[in-house]
Short mmCIF file of C-alpha atoms in Angstrom, two decimals:
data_model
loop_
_atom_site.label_atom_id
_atom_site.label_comp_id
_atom_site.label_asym_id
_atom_site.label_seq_id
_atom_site.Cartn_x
_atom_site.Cartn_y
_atom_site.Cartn_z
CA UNK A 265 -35.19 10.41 4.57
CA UNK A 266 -33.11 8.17 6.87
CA UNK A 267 -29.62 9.68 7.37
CA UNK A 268 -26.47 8.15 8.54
CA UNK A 269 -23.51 8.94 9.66
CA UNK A 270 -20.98 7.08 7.34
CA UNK A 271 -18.30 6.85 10.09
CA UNK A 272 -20.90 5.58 12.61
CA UNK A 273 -21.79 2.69 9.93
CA UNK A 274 -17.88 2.02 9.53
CA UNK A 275 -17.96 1.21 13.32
CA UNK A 276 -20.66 -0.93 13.19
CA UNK A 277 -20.04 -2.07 9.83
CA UNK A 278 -16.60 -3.55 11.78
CA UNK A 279 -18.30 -4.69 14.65
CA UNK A 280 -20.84 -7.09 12.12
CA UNK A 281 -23.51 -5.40 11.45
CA UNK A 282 -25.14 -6.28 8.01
CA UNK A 283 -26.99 -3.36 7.40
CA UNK A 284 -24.53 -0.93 8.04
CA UNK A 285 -22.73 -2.65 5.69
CA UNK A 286 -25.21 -2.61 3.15
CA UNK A 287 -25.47 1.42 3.33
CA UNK A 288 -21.69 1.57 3.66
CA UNK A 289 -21.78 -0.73 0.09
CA UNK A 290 -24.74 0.81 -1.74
CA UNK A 291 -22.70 4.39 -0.97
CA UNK A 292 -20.20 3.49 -2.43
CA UNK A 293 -20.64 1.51 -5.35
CA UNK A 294 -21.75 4.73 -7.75
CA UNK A 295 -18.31 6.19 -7.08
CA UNK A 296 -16.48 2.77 -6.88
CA UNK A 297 -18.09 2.08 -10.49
CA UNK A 298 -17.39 5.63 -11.68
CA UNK A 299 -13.55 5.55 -10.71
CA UNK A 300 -13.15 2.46 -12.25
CA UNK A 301 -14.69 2.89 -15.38
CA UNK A 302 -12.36 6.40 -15.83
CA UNK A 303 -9.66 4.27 -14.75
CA UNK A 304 -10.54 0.71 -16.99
CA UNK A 305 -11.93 2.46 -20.01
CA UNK A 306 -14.78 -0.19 -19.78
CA UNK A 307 -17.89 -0.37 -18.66
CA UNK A 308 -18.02 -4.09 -18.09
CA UNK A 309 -14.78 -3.91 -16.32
CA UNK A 310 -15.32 -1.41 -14.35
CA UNK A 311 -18.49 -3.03 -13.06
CA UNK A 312 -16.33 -5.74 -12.36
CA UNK A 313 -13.54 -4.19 -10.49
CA UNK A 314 -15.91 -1.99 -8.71
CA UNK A 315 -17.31 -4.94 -7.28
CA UNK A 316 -14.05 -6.81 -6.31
CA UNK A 317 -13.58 -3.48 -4.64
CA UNK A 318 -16.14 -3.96 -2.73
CA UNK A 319 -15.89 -7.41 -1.76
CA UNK A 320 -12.55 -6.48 -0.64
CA UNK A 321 -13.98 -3.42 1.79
CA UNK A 322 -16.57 -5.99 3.30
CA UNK A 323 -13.70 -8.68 3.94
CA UNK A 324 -11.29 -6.15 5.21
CA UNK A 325 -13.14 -3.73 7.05
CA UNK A 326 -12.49 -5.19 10.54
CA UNK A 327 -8.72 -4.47 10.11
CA UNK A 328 -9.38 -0.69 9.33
CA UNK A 329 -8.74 0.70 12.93
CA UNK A 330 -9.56 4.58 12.18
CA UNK A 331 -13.26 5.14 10.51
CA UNK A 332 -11.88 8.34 9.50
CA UNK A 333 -10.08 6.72 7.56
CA UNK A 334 -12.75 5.13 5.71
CA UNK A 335 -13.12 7.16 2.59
CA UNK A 336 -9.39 7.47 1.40
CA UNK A 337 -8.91 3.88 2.60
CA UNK A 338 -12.03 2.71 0.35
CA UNK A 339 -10.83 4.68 -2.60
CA UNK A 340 -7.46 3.01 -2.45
CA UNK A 341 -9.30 -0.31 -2.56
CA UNK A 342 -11.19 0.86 -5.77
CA UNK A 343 -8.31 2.76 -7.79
CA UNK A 344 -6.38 -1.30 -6.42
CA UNK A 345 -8.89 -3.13 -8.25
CA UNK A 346 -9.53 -1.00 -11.52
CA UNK A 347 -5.69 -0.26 -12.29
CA UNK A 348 -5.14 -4.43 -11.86
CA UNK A 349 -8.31 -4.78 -14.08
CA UNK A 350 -6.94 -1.99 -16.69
CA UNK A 351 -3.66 -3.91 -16.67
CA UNK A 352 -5.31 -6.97 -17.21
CA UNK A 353 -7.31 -6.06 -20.13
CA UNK A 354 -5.38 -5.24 -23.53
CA UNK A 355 -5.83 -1.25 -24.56
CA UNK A 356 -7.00 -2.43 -27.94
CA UNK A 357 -9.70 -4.56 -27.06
CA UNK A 358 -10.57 -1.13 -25.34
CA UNK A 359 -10.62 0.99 -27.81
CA UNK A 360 -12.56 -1.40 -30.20
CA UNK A 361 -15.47 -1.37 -27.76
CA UNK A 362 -15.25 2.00 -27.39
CA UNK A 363 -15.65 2.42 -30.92
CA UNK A 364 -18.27 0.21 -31.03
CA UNK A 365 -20.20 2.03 -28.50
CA UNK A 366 -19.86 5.40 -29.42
CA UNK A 367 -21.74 3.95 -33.04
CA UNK A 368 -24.36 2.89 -30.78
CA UNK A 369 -25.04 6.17 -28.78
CA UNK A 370 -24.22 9.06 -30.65
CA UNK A 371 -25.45 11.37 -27.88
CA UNK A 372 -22.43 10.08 -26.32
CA UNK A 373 -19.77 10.94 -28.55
CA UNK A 374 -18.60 14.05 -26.44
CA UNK A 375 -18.18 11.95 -23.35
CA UNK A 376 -16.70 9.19 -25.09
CA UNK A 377 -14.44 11.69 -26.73
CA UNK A 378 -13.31 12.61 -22.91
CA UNK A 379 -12.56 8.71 -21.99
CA UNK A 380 -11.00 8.29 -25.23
CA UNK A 381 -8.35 11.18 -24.30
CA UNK A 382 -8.33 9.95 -21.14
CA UNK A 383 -7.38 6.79 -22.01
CA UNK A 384 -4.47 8.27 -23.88
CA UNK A 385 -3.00 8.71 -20.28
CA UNK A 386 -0.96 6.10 -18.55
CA UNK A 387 -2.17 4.71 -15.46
CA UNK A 388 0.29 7.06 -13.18
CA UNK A 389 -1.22 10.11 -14.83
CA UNK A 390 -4.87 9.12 -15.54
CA UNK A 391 -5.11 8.26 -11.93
CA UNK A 392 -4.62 11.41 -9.97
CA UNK A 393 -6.19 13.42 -12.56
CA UNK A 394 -9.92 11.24 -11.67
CA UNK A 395 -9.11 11.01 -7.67
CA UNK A 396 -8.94 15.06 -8.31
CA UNK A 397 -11.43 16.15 -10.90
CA UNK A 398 -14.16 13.31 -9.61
CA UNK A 399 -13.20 12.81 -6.28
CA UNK A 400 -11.94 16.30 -5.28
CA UNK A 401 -9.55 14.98 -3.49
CA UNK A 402 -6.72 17.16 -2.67
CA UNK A 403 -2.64 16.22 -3.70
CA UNK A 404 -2.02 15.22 -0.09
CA UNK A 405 -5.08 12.87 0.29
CA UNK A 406 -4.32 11.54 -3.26
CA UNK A 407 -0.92 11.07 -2.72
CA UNK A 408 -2.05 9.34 1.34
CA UNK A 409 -4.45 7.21 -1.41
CA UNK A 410 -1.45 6.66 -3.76
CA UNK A 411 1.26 5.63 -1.58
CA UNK A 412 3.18 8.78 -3.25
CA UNK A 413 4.59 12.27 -1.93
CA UNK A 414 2.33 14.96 -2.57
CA UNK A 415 4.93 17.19 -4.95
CA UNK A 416 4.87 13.98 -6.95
CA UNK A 417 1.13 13.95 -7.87
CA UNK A 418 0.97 17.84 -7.74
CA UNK A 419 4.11 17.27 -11.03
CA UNK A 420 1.32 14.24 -12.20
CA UNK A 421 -1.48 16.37 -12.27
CA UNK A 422 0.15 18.96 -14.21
CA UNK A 423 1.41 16.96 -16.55
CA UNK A 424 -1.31 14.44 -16.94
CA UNK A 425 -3.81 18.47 -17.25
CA UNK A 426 -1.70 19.21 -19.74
CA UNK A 427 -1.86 15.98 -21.45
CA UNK A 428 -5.53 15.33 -21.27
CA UNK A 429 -6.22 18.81 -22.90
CA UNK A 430 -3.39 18.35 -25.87
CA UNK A 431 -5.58 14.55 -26.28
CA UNK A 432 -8.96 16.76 -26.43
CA UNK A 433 -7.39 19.26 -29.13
CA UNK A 434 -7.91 21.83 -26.41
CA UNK A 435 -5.08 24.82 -26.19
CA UNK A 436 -2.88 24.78 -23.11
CA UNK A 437 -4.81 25.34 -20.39
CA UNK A 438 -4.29 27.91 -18.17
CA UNK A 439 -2.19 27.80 -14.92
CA UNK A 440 -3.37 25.98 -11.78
CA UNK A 441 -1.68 25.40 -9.05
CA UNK A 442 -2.75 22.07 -7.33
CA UNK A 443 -3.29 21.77 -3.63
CA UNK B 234 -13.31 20.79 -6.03
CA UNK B 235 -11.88 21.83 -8.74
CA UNK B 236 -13.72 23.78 -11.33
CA UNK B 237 -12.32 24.76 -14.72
CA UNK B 238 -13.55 23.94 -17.91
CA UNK B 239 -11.15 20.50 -18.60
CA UNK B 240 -12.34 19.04 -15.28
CA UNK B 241 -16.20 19.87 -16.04
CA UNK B 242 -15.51 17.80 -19.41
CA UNK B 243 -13.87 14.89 -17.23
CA UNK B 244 -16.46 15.01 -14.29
CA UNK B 245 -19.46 15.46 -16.75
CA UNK B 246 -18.45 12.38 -18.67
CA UNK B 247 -18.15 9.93 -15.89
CA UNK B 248 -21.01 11.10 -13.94
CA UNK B 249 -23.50 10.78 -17.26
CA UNK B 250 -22.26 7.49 -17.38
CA UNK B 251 -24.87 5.53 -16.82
CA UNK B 252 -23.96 3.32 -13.34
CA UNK B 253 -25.63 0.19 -12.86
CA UNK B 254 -27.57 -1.38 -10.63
CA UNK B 255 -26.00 -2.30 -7.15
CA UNK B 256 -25.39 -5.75 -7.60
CA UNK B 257 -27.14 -6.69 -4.33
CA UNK B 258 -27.36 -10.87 -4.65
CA UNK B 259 -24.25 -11.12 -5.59
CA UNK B 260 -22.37 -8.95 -3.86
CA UNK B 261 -23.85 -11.07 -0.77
CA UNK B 262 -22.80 -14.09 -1.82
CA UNK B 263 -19.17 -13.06 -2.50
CA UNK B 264 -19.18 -11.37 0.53
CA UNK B 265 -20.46 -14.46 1.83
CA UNK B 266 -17.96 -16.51 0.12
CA UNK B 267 -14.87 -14.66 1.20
CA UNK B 268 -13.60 -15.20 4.89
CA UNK B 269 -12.88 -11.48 6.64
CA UNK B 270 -9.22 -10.68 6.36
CA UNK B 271 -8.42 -9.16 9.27
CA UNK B 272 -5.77 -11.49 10.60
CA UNK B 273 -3.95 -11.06 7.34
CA UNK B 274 -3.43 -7.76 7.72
CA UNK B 275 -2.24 -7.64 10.83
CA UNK B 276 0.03 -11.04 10.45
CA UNK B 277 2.11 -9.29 7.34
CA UNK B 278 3.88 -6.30 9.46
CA UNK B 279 4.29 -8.96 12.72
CA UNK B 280 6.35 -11.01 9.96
CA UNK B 281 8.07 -8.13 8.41
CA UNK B 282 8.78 -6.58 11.75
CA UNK B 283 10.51 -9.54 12.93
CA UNK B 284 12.76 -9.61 10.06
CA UNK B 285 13.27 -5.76 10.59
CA UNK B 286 14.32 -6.86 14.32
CA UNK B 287 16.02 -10.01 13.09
CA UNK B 288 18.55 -7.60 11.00
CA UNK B 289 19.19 -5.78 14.56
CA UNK B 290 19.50 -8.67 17.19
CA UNK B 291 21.33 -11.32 14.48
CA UNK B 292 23.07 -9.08 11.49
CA UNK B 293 24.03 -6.57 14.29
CA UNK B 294 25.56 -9.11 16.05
CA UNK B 295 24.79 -6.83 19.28
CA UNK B 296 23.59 -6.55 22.01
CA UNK B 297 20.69 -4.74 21.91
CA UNK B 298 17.33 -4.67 23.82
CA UNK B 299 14.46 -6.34 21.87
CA UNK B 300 12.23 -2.84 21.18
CA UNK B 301 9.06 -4.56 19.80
CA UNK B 302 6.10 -6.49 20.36
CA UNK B 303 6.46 -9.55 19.04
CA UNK B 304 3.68 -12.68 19.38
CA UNK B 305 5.49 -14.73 22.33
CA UNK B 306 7.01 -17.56 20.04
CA UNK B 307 9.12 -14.78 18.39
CA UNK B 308 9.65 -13.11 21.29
CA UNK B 309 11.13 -16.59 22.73
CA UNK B 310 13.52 -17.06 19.35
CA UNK B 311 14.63 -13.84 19.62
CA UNK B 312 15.63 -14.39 23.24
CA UNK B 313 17.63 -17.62 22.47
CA UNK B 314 19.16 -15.77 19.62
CA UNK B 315 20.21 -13.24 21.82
CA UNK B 316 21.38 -15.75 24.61
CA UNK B 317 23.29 -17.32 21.61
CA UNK B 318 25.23 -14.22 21.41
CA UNK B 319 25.89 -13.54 25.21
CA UNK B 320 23.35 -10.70 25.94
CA UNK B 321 21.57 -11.25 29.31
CA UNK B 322 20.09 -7.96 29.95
CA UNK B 323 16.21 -7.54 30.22
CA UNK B 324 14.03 -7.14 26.98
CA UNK B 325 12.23 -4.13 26.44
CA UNK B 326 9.43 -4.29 24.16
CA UNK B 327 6.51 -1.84 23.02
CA UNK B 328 3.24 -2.39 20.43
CA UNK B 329 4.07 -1.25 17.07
CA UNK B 330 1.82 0.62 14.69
CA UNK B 331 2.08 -0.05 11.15
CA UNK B 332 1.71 3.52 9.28
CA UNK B 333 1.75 4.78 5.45
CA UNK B 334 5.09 6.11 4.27
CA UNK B 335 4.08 10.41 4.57
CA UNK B 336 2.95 9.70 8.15
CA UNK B 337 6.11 8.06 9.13
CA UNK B 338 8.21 10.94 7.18
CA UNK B 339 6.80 13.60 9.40
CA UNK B 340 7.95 11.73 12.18
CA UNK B 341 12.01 11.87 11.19
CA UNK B 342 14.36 14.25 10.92
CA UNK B 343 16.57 11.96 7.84
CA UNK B 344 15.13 11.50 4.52
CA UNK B 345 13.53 8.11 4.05
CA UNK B 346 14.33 6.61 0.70
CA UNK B 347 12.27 4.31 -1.60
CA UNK B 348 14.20 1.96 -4.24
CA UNK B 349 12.59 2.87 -7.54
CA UNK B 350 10.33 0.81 -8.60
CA UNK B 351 8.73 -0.56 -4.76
CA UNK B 352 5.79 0.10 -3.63
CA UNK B 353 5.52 0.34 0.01
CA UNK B 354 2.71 -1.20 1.98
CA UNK B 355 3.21 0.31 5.41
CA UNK B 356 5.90 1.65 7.73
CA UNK B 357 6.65 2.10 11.40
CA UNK B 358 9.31 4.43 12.49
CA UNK B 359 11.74 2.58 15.07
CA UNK B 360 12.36 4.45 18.89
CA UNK B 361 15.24 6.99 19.06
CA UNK B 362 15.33 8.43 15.62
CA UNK B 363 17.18 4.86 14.80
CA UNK B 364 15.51 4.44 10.87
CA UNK B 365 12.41 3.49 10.22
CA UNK B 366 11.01 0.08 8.87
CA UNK B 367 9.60 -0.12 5.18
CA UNK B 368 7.15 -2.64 4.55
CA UNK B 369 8.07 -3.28 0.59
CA UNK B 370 6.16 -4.81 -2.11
CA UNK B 371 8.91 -6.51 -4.29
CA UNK B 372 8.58 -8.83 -7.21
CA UNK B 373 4.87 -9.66 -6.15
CA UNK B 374 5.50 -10.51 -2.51
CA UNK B 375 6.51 -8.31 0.55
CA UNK B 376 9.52 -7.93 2.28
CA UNK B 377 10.66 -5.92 4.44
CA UNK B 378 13.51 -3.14 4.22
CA UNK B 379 15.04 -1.16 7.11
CA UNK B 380 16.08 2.56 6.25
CA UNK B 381 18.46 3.75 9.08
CA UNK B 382 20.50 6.78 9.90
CA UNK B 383 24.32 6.99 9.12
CA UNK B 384 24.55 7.38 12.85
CA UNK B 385 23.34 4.07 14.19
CA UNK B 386 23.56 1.80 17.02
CA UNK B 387 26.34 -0.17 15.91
CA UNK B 388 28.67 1.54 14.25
CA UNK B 389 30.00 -1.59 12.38
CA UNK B 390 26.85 -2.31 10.84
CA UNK B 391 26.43 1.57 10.37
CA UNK B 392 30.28 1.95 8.61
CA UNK B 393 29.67 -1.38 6.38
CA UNK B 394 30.31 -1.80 3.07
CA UNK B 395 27.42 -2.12 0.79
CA UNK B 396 26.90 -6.21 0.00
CA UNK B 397 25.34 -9.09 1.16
CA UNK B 398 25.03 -10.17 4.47
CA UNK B 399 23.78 -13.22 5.83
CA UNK B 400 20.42 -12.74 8.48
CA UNK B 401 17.49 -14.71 9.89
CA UNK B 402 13.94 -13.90 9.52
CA UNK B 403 11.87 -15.05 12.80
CA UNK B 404 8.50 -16.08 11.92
CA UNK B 405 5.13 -15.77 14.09
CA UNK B 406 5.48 -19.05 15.01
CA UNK B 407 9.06 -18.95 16.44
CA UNK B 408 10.81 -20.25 13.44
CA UNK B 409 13.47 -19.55 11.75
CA UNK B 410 14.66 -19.18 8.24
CA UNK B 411 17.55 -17.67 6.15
CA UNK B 412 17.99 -14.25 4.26
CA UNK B 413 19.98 -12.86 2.34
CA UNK B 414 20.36 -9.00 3.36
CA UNK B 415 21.24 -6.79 0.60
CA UNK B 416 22.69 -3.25 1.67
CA UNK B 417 23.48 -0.19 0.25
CA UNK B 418 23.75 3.45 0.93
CA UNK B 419 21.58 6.20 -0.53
CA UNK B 420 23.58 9.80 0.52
CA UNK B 421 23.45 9.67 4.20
CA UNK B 422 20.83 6.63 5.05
CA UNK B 423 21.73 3.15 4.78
CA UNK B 424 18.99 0.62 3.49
CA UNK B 425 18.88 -2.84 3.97
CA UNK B 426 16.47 -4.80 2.11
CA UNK B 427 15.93 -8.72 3.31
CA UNK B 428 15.32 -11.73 1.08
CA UNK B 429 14.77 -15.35 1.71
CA UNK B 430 18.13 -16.78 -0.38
CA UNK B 431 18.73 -21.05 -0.52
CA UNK B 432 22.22 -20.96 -0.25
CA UNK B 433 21.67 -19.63 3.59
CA UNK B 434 19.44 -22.28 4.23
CA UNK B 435 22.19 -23.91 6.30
CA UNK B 436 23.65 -21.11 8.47
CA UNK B 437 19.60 -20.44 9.03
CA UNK B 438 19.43 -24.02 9.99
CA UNK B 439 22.93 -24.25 12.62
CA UNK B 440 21.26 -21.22 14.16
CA UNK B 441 17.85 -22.90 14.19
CA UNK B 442 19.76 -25.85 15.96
CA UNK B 443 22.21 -23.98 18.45
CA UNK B 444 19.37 -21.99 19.69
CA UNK B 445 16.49 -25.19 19.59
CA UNK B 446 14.75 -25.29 23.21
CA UNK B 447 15.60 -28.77 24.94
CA UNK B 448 13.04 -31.04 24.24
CA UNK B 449 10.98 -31.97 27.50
#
């Protein structure tokens, strides 16, 4: 297997090469489409905001000075485009498709059950809760991704925890204090 | 990463999703389609800047040493602007590094405030402990919004009452327009925020004219 070193590609990826583009791209489209779609509610959507995402890290890449700050500087890109996609797109339009597709997959319902609750969240909450649970991104890199102190998203992701387990019929959940 | 039964839900949800196929073609041709936007990026905190500097060498009214790195056209308004005002000392200037808002906060010692409700794009903290420039999204645009220290460099502007107060913004290309400089005090620190307002069109314009090069 051919291995890379993602910062290595961010360098040449800035300095025009195509390929290391291309990995940089491919990398990061599972988690650009994954965000999104937590974040949009929509699969369609989130396909499509993953890839304006993406667009935008080819176009901008050459005025991203640190490749080490690659990742959280991608991520902002992606949580950009879905949360101006989810703002775009009505919530019940959402939620009709939702229904719609939980009909046609059944083996689904427990997921969809999850991005129905989370759906319940507002953007501000729903947010930090996927750059920590899916990303595993700490409350000082979500808050560097956020543009917001980290006390503020360590408050957000308690209350958006709490939230998302009240939405799921769950019981309070227990304690956790977030990094 | 963090492990408890509520994020196993959330986590196991999205990553069943099923994710589709890298969109290959036309990713290429939109990549292809859209020109790189590197010169943006760096042009929006040049322009901002120089309205951050604009607010010290023209609503300061002061003397003080130009303390940035300015393309050469600004760097030449600025001058006039300062020549205008009877300061004939040397300029000083030094590259400025646009930053996010937590790295700029661990570089002062005052507490750097944020109207409610902006977003901001970038900062850069200015020399001396003197404030510290905000780079604010506002109403769909950027402008740009100078938090200072109670103790500042001129202790006119410093001791001000909150208001509006007439400015200039110097653009990249040396020219110059009118704001309208709303200020206002948060505890200790002072923030300005600057905005392009018509009825200063013609004080930006006398300026533009007093301090006009001679034509060749």
């Amino acid at each position: 297997m051919h291995v890379t070193d993602p910062q290595a590609d961010v360098r040449a990826a800035r300095d025009g090469d195509r390929a290391a583009l291309d990995r940089l791209l491919a990398a990061l489209w599972p988690r650009a489409f994954r965000l999104a779609l937590g974040i949009t509610q929509h699969a369609a959507t989130a396909e499509d905001a993953a890839q304006d995402a993406l667009v935008l890290v080819a176009a901008r890449l050459a005025s991203l000075r640190d490749a080490q700050a690659y990742p959280a500087w991608s991520t902002r890109l992606v949580v950009n485009a879905a949360t101006s996609a989810a703002r775009r797109r009505p919530a019940h339009v959402a939620l009709e498709e939702r229904g719609a597709a939980a009909g046609f997959e059944e083996a689904l319902a427990e997921r969809l059950d999850v991005l129905v609750a989370l759906g319940t969240l507002p953007l501000w909450l729903r947010v930090p809760l996927l750059l920590r649970y899916v990303d595993g991104l700490s409350s000082r890199e979500i808050g560097l991704t956020l543009g917001a102190p980290a006390a503020t998203i360590r408050f957000r992701l308690a209350l958006g925890r709490r939230r998302l387990a009240f939405a799921l019929g769950l019981s309070a959940p227990a304690h956790e204090e977030f990094a | 990463m963090t492990d408890d039964p509520l994020a196993h839900r959330v986590r196991a949800a999205l990553e069943s999703a099923p994710v589709p196929a890298f969109p290959d073609a036309s990713l290429a041709a939109r990549i292809a389609a859209t020109p790189p936007q590197a010169a943006h990026s760096f042009r929006r905190p040049l322009v901002a800047v120089g309205s951050g500097a604009a607010l010290f060498v023209a609503a300061l009214a002061v003397g003080v040493h130009t303390q940035f790195h300015f393309p050469p056209a600004v760097e030449r308004a600025m001058e006039r602007l300062e020549r205008m005002r009877g300061h004939t000392g040397p300029f000083v200037t030094y590259d400025v590094t646009p930053q996010s808002l937590e790295q700029v906060r661990t570089q002062t010692d005052f507490p750097i405030v944020v109207p409610r409700g902006m977003r901001v794009v970038s900062a850069f903290a200015l020399p001396k402990g003197q404030g510290v420039s905000l780079i604010i999204e506002r109403r769909g645009r950027d402008s740009s919004g100078v938090t200072r220290d109670q103790v500042a460099l001129d202790e006119t502007w410093a001791r001000g009452p909150a208001g509006k107060y007439p400015s200039v913004r110097i653009n990249n290309d040396g020219t110059i327009h009118p704001l309208h400089t709303h200020v206002w005090r948060v505890g200790n620190v002072r923030l300005t925020v600057s905005e392009l307002v018509p009825r200063y069109r013609a004080f930006a314009r006398e300026i533009e004219r007093a301090t006009r090069p001679p034509q060749p």
